[in-house]
Amino acid sequence: MDTHIKAALKPAKPYEQNRARMLISCPDGPGIVAAVSHFLYQHGANIVQSDQYTMDPEGGMFFMRVEFDLPQLELRIAGLQQDFAEIADKFEMKWQLYPLSHKKKLAIFVSKEDHCLVELLWQWQAGDLDAEITMVVSNHPDMKEYVESFGITYHYIPVTPETKAEAEKQQLELVNGQVDLIILARYMQIVSPALIEPYRNRIINIHHSFLPAFVGGKPYAQAYNRGVKIIGATAHYVTEELDGGPIIEQDVQRVSHGDDVNELKRIGRTIERVVLARAVKWHIEDRILVHQNKTVVFN
Amino acid sequence: MDTHIKAALKPAKPYEQNRARMLISCPDGPGIVAAVSHFLYQHGANIVQSDQYTMDPEGGMFFMRVEFDLPQLELRIAGLQQDFAEIADKFEMKWQLYPLSHKKKLAIFVSKEDHCLVELLWQWQAGDLDAEITMVVSNHPDMKEYVESFGITYHYIPVTPETKAEAEKQQLELVNGQVDLIILARYMQIVSPALIEPYRNRIINIHHSFLPAFVGGKPYAQAYNRGVKIIGATAHYVTEELDGGPIIEQDVQRVSHGDDVNELKRIGRTIERVVLARAVKWHIEDRILVHQNKTVVFN
Amino acid sequence: MDTHIKAALKPAKPYEQNRARMLISCPDGPGIVAAVSHFLYQHGANIVQSDQYTMDPEGGMFFMRVEFDLPQLELRIAGLQQDFAEIADKFEMKWQLYPLSHKKKLAIFVSKEDHCLVELLWQWQAGDLDAEITMVVSNHPDMKEYVESFGITYHYIPVTPETKAEAEKQQLELVNGQVDLIILARYMQIVSPALIEPYRNRIINIHHSFLPAFVGGKPYAQAYNRGVKIIGATAHYVTEELDGGPIIEQDVQRVSHGDDVNELKRIGRTIERVVLARAVKWHIEDRILVHQNKTVVFN
Amino acid sequence: MDTHIKAALKPAKPYEQNRARMLISCPDGPGIVAAVSHFLYQHGANIVQSDQYTMDPEGGMFFMRVEFDLPQLELRIAGLQQDFAEIADKFEMKWQLYPLSHKKKLAIFVSKEDHCLVELLWQWQAGDLDAEITMVVSNHPDMKEYVESFGITYHYIPVTPETKAEAEKQQLELVNGQVDLIILARYMQIVSPALIEPYRNRIINIHHSFLPAFVGGKPYAQAYNRGVKIIGATAHYVTEELDGGPIIEQDVQRVSHGDDVNELKRIGRTIERVVLARAVKWHIEDRILVHQNKTVVFN
């Protein structure tokens, strides 16, 4: 399908060659912004966007995202990183540098419900998700043909109680070192701790409720039974605690007594799609920092 | 204060003299709407608004709200009620008839936080809440002068662990038979079962979270700690289960990592005010039916 | 593509065989609801849902939507219509009866922007749009393969200033008598009056602004230049006046100074998709009545 | 009224003594953030919050808001300003420095509709608007007693076609040099150009529509006639063009065919209150920069 495949071949935009982003977190103190911005200026970089947030001016944590242009970035990035280590040491920073020319590699896990997958693929081929979708992994074969029409590899790995351990091993082998971000796009299986550990803060799940309300299974039925007047969806990083990881994004929609469980599911599908796609986009654009089970999102 | 006091004297609008509302619930079956509307037509009434909802067409519950004009309503209402009993019997209806000329009497319970009380008084004096505010009851004296400036009686009833039983007895004596609806406008005390029983589905509480998330105390601190991206408020009828009664209305507002607990409280105050006032307005306008811990709201 | 094609073959649900909807509008007066509901009761129908609205109780217009079950509907519908004519005459009603077993036939017109088309096809194959999509008409060939993968006919009709008249003639021949509803899913051509006339209140357009703000071309650029803080989209029936027809549905999204025109377009695409799909769904479900360039929507 | 008057006496919080904010706008170029943050660091200031926005990285405008703590600010502010002039010159900056200890002085203009005034006074006495309300000016005497109960001076200046010129002169004399911000809280008179000129970007008006839709008089009637499904309100700085100044904030609420003009007004009042109060709060907190009839809002 021409429309779709052309997306996979989209070249980097010219300005991306020389643009990079830094994410920094450290204990707050005087002079951090000055040090970072002065460092970049001295190295010939021009700051395009800068965001910062201090949890508490006296003794709290400091978070920063800075996006900058640096001519001949590719040649100079190694030196830049080396030089920055000194500042990072001084302020006890955790930091990462992401050149835009390096596209993140994504794996999408999906079960039978296809709406989140379809949304991600549509946004991706429309150019709104600036990443490579490397593979789709599913415990069902249903979406194989559709996914392959985008030129994306589809791994069908059935999961039964007997084969679960083996399936998880297979999944880990597929993704490990190959992808930067795993997206659980309504993947209705619990993910193995063996996968969570190496992908800490790099697995995004969409939960079909307004967390922390309605943790666990059948959240729309739970919502119907409680008689809530608004339903929602929550994108969060996956941790060992079920539906308990750092929340990235949530959104909601008004419902009424007249909406039965099926109608809640129908309305919810659009919320889920939009919320998951936003969270993925922000992760791809390096807008999210995690601190103590909470996210700082610069957007 | 002239502006305020004039509100208390507002006369009924002419059309209200001959207008009434019926709320009906019964097991569903053929012919209910026909029977009710035919009955009203035969008695000379003109239906102004009619809403109905069937939980499940086959064997579910049927709910109806009908608003009608009937010339010389006051003279004919007793006969109307008598005649309707036959239909009600046939369809096993629970039903109530509310003439608009009978204004509901409200009691507002409040503690130190005044924003919900101020909102209700402002909407009331602006003519948006078509009821009588009969009294304000508080365990603090702070708002006495302000409330009395509207010509409303203020009962200061301190509540301490020792005096709680006595205070509740006093409250019950004040309201019982005197008021139609009790509003807990951020009244930070647990209400006595002795009050809940006679006022079943007639006590509205505002809880400062998006229920069922963050039941109980300090919901904004709970929300901050969980790192939610949206906060909310919930108006519900009070039952014996804390924050567990039928939900009437909810609303939400987006927040960010940058909002600390105090900022959540500030944002939340506006949500609380608006949600509580809507729920009160709908109750006053007989728009709410309760069935098995859920509400049907015709609005 | 199996996933997609199966949707086209979806059979009617059993309950739909005996269900129908009526849309009624007439001058208000006493006894209308009684007459309609009594009529249905006498004919053995059970009202499943009934909505009504009176623009002004004294001398205004009355609008009603009633959904009912009638055993052996197919055999009895002709008689029902004949018998109802008497009531309709008496109250000067404009009315229509829609059996659910008759699926509406849709034609979707699209240009290069595919997001609204993709959304409609996705909702349709998910079973959320209860209609037949009979054809897609486009002045570009791009989406041909994709649309045909759903088993839907794709008509590529180029439009140039020279061929416009001929193209419009072709379009009219394609749809006339064949489809019940035309959807302009970001069809960037002005539609001919020859098409509007026979399809009055049966052509739905999505305009990519919050009408009446930003009528005409490039609404996102207009919105950017005016510096609005919220953007929106509007679904409306097409009339001879550009972007001036009866509004069916609108929705909005918050934006900021940081969003340039491309970002507004990206955000707007999701609003457009959702708003158009809602309007189409409501039309399909016979929820919309039009009166003097305004809609009454029962939902 | 004790509750109210205590607000007027609220002392500055301790941290405010040493905190200040800078608003900067200039043509974009390399090194601006570095220069500003280095300057502040060298002078012993700690940046608490910093926001920036570049309209277009190549040759566009650069906007910055920086909030910082500087011990003994009061003694050092004059020197700070003097020293900063050098940087400002180099980058062709327009800039302003606001110490938090200097509370902005507000004048509120109001006509008969009191909801926006009541909201501002309530938020102010709740401590949410960190400013001094110096006076209320009105062409009606109605709110005099209420306003004075907060310890605020009330100037009743009637406006008739004959006295308009004289009234405007009186207003100008009252505010000029005395207040930092004028708020038109549903002040239903056109403001004189003689007032606009000295208060450019310092007069905030609330317009009761979602601008640019429904400019001018009776916007709710206009909205009703057009049949919109969402209504809104807009806070903007006042310019010589009616309802045409830079938009600060907008918000909206869903309405239906069932809402008549009075109901739109009622719903709209809550939108107006909230939108105006947000805009005023942002202005007070120095979050707004104006550029070519558009606002940059850092919040």
PDB file of C-alpha atoms in Angstrom, chain B residues 173-267:
ATOM      1  CA  GLU B 173     -34.113  18.830  65.606  1.00  0.00           C
ATOM      2  CA  LEU B 174     -33.316  21.895  63.534  1.00  0.00           C
ATOM      3  CA  VAL B 175     -33.813  20.315  60.145  1.00  0.00           C
ATOM      4  CA  ASN B 176     -36.328  17.526  60.701  1.00  0.00           C
ATOM      5  CA  GLY B 177     -39.559  18.360  58.971  1.00  0.00           C
ATOM      6  CA  GLN B 178     -38.249  21.892  58.323  1.00  0.00           C
ATOM      7  CA  VAL B 179     -36.058  21.312  55.294  1.00  0.00           C
ATOM      8  CA  ASP B 180     -36.328  19.241  52.116  1.00  0.00           C
ATOM      9  CA  LEU B 181     -32.641  19.036  51.253  1.00  0.00           C
ATOM     10  CA  ILE B 182     -29.423  19.164  53.251  1.00  0.00           C
ATOM     11  CA  ILE B 183     -26.276  20.320  51.465  1.00  0.00           C
ATOM     12  CA  LEU B 184     -22.873  19.467  52.903  1.00  0.00           C
ATOM     13  CA  ALA B 185     -20.924  22.364  51.415  1.00  0.00           C
ATOM     14  CA  ARG B 186     -17.482  21.186  52.579  1.00  0.00           C
ATOM     15  CA  TYR B 187     -18.845  20.216  56.028  1.00  0.00           C
ATOM     16  CA  MET B 188     -15.847  18.351  57.387  1.00  0.00           C
ATOM     17  CA  GLN B 189     -17.704  16.147  59.855  1.00  0.00           C
ATOM     18  CA  ILE B 190     -19.148  12.669  59.360  1.00  0.00           C
ATOM     19  CA  VAL B 191     -22.910  12.965  59.391  1.00  0.00           C
ATOM     20  CA  SER B 192     -24.874  10.842  61.878  1.00  0.00           C
ATOM     21  CA  PRO B 193     -26.875   7.838  60.592  1.00  0.00           C
ATOM     22  CA  ALA B 194     -29.779   9.302  62.531  1.00  0.00           C
ATOM     23  CA  LEU B 195     -29.730  12.159  60.005  1.00  0.00           C
ATOM     24  CA  ILE B 196     -29.046  10.002  56.948  1.00  0.00           C
ATOM     25  CA  GLU B 197     -32.008   7.708  57.464  1.00  0.00           C
ATOM     26  CA  PRO B 198     -34.815  10.309  57.279  1.00  0.00           C
ATOM     27  CA  TYR B 199     -32.943  12.229  54.580  1.00  0.00           C
ATOM     28  CA  ARG B 200     -32.108   9.328  52.288  1.00  0.00           C
ATOM     29  CA  ASN B 201     -31.306  10.722  48.802  1.00  0.00           C
ATOM     30  CA  ARG B 202     -31.855  14.192  50.217  1.00  0.00           C
ATOM     31  CA  ILE B 203     -28.367  14.958  51.556  1.00  0.00           C
ATOM     32  CA  ILE B 204     -25.875  16.100  48.908  1.00  0.00           C
ATOM     33  CA  ASN B 205     -22.170  16.075  49.722  1.00  0.00           C
ATOM     34  CA  ILE B 206     -19.298  17.469  47.681  1.00  0.00           C
ATOM     35  CA  HIS B 207     -16.200  15.300  47.819  1.00  0.00           C
ATOM     36  CA  HIS B 208     -13.007  16.973  46.654  1.00  0.00           C
ATOM     37  CA  SER B 209     -11.813  14.180  44.389  1.00  0.00           C
ATOM     38  CA  PHE B 210     -12.843  12.332  41.278  1.00  0.00           C
ATOM     39  CA  LEU B 211     -14.522   9.395  43.062  1.00  0.00           C
ATOM     40  CA  PRO B 212     -13.926   6.518  43.479  1.00  0.00           C
ATOM     41  CA  ALA B 213     -10.314   7.700  43.421  1.00  0.00           C
ATOM     42  CA  PHE B 214      -9.102   9.190  46.692  1.00  0.00           C
ATOM     43  CA  VAL B 215     -11.874   8.283  49.088  1.00  0.00           C
ATOM     44  CA  GLY B 216     -11.531   9.718  52.588  1.00  0.00           C
ATOM     45  CA  GLY B 217      -9.296  12.463  53.942  1.00  0.00           C
ATOM     46  CA  LYS B 218      -6.833  14.787  52.206  1.00  0.00           C
ATOM     47  CA  PRO B 219      -7.742  13.815  48.625  1.00  0.00           C
ATOM     48  CA  TYR B 220      -5.610  16.593  47.093  1.00  0.00           C
ATOM     49  CA  ALA B 221      -2.541  15.306  48.926  1.00  0.00           C
ATOM     50  CA  GLN B 222      -3.403  11.815  47.717  1.00  0.00           C
ATOM     51  CA  ALA B 223      -3.770  13.118  44.149  1.00  0.00           C
ATOM     52  CA  TYR B 224      -0.443  14.945  44.354  1.00  0.00           C
ATOM     53  CA  ASN B 225       1.336  11.867  45.644  1.00  0.00           C
ATOM     54  CA  ARG B 226      -0.089   9.679  42.891  1.00  0.00           C
ATOM     55  CA  GLY B 227       0.917  12.206  40.254  1.00  0.00           C
ATOM     56  CA  VAL B 228      -2.422  12.388  38.427  1.00  0.00           C
ATOM     57  CA  LYS B 229      -2.687  14.769  35.470  1.00  0.00           C
ATOM     58  CA  ILE B 230      -6.342  15.657  36.061  1.00  0.00           C
ATOM     59  CA  ILE B 231      -8.157  16.379  39.324  1.00  0.00           C
ATOM     60  CA  GLY B 232     -11.867  16.421  39.979  1.00  0.00           C
ATOM     61  CA  ALA B 233     -14.747  16.784  42.379  1.00  0.00           C
ATOM     62  CA  THR B 234     -17.825  14.653  42.937  1.00  0.00           C
ATOM     63  CA  ALA B 235     -21.295  15.538  44.224  1.00  0.00           C
ATOM     64  CA  HIS B 236     -23.158  12.541  45.621  1.00  0.00           C
ATOM     65  CA  TYR B 237     -26.015  11.603  47.898  1.00  0.00           C
ATOM     66  CA  VAL B 238     -24.828  10.629  51.363  1.00  0.00           C
ATOM     67  CA  THR B 239     -25.179   7.015  52.469  1.00  0.00           C
ATOM     68  CA  GLU B 240     -23.794   5.120  55.414  1.00  0.00           C
ATOM     69  CA  GLU B 241     -20.721   4.233  53.344  1.00  0.00           C
ATOM     70  CA  LEU B 242     -18.129   7.034  53.380  1.00  0.00           C
ATOM     71  CA  ASP B 243     -17.932   8.710  49.927  1.00  0.00           C
ATOM     72  CA  GLY B 244     -19.800   5.688  48.560  1.00  0.00           C
ATOM     73  CA  GLY B 245     -23.271   7.077  47.788  1.00  0.00           C
ATOM     74  CA  PRO B 246     -24.913   7.570  44.372  1.00  0.00           C
ATOM     75  CA  ILE B 247     -22.889   9.976  42.229  1.00  0.00           C
ATOM     76  CA  ILE B 248     -24.884  12.946  40.894  1.00  0.00           C
ATOM     77  CA  GLU B 249     -22.244  14.948  39.067  1.00  0.00           C
ATOM     78  CA  GLN B 250     -18.494  15.121  38.542  1.00  0.00           C
ATOM     79  CA  ASP B 251     -16.174  17.476  36.777  1.00  0.00           C
ATOM     80  CA  VAL B 252     -12.428  17.735  36.300  1.00  0.00           C
ATOM     81  CA  GLN B 253      -9.599  20.091  35.452  1.00  0.00           C
ATOM     82  CA  ARG B 254      -6.178  19.435  33.960  1.00  0.00           C
ATOM     83  CA  VAL B 255      -3.174  19.943  36.253  1.00  0.00           C
ATOM     84  CA  SER B 256       0.567  19.529  35.751  1.00  0.00           C
ATOM     85  CA  HIS B 257       3.671  18.398  37.609  1.00  0.00           C
ATOM     86  CA  GLY B 258       4.198  22.034  38.524  1.00  0.00           C
ATOM     87  CA  ASP B 259       1.085  22.242  40.692  1.00  0.00           C
ATOM     88  CA  ASP B 260       1.800  21.529  44.353  1.00  0.00           C
ATOM     89  CA  VAL B 261      -0.878  20.516  46.871  1.00  0.00           C
ATOM     90  CA  ASN B 262      -1.862  24.122  47.565  1.00  0.00           C
ATOM     91  CA  GLU B 263      -2.287  24.807  43.871  1.00  0.00           C
ATOM     92  CA  LEU B 264      -4.381  21.637  43.492  1.00  0.00           C
ATOM     93  CA  LYS B 265      -6.591  22.894  46.325  1.00  0.00           C
ATOM     94  CA  ARG B 266      -6.939  26.288  44.643  1.00  0.00           C
ATOM     95  CA  ILE B 267      -7.853  24.779  41.276  1.00  0.00           C
TER      96      ILE B 267
END
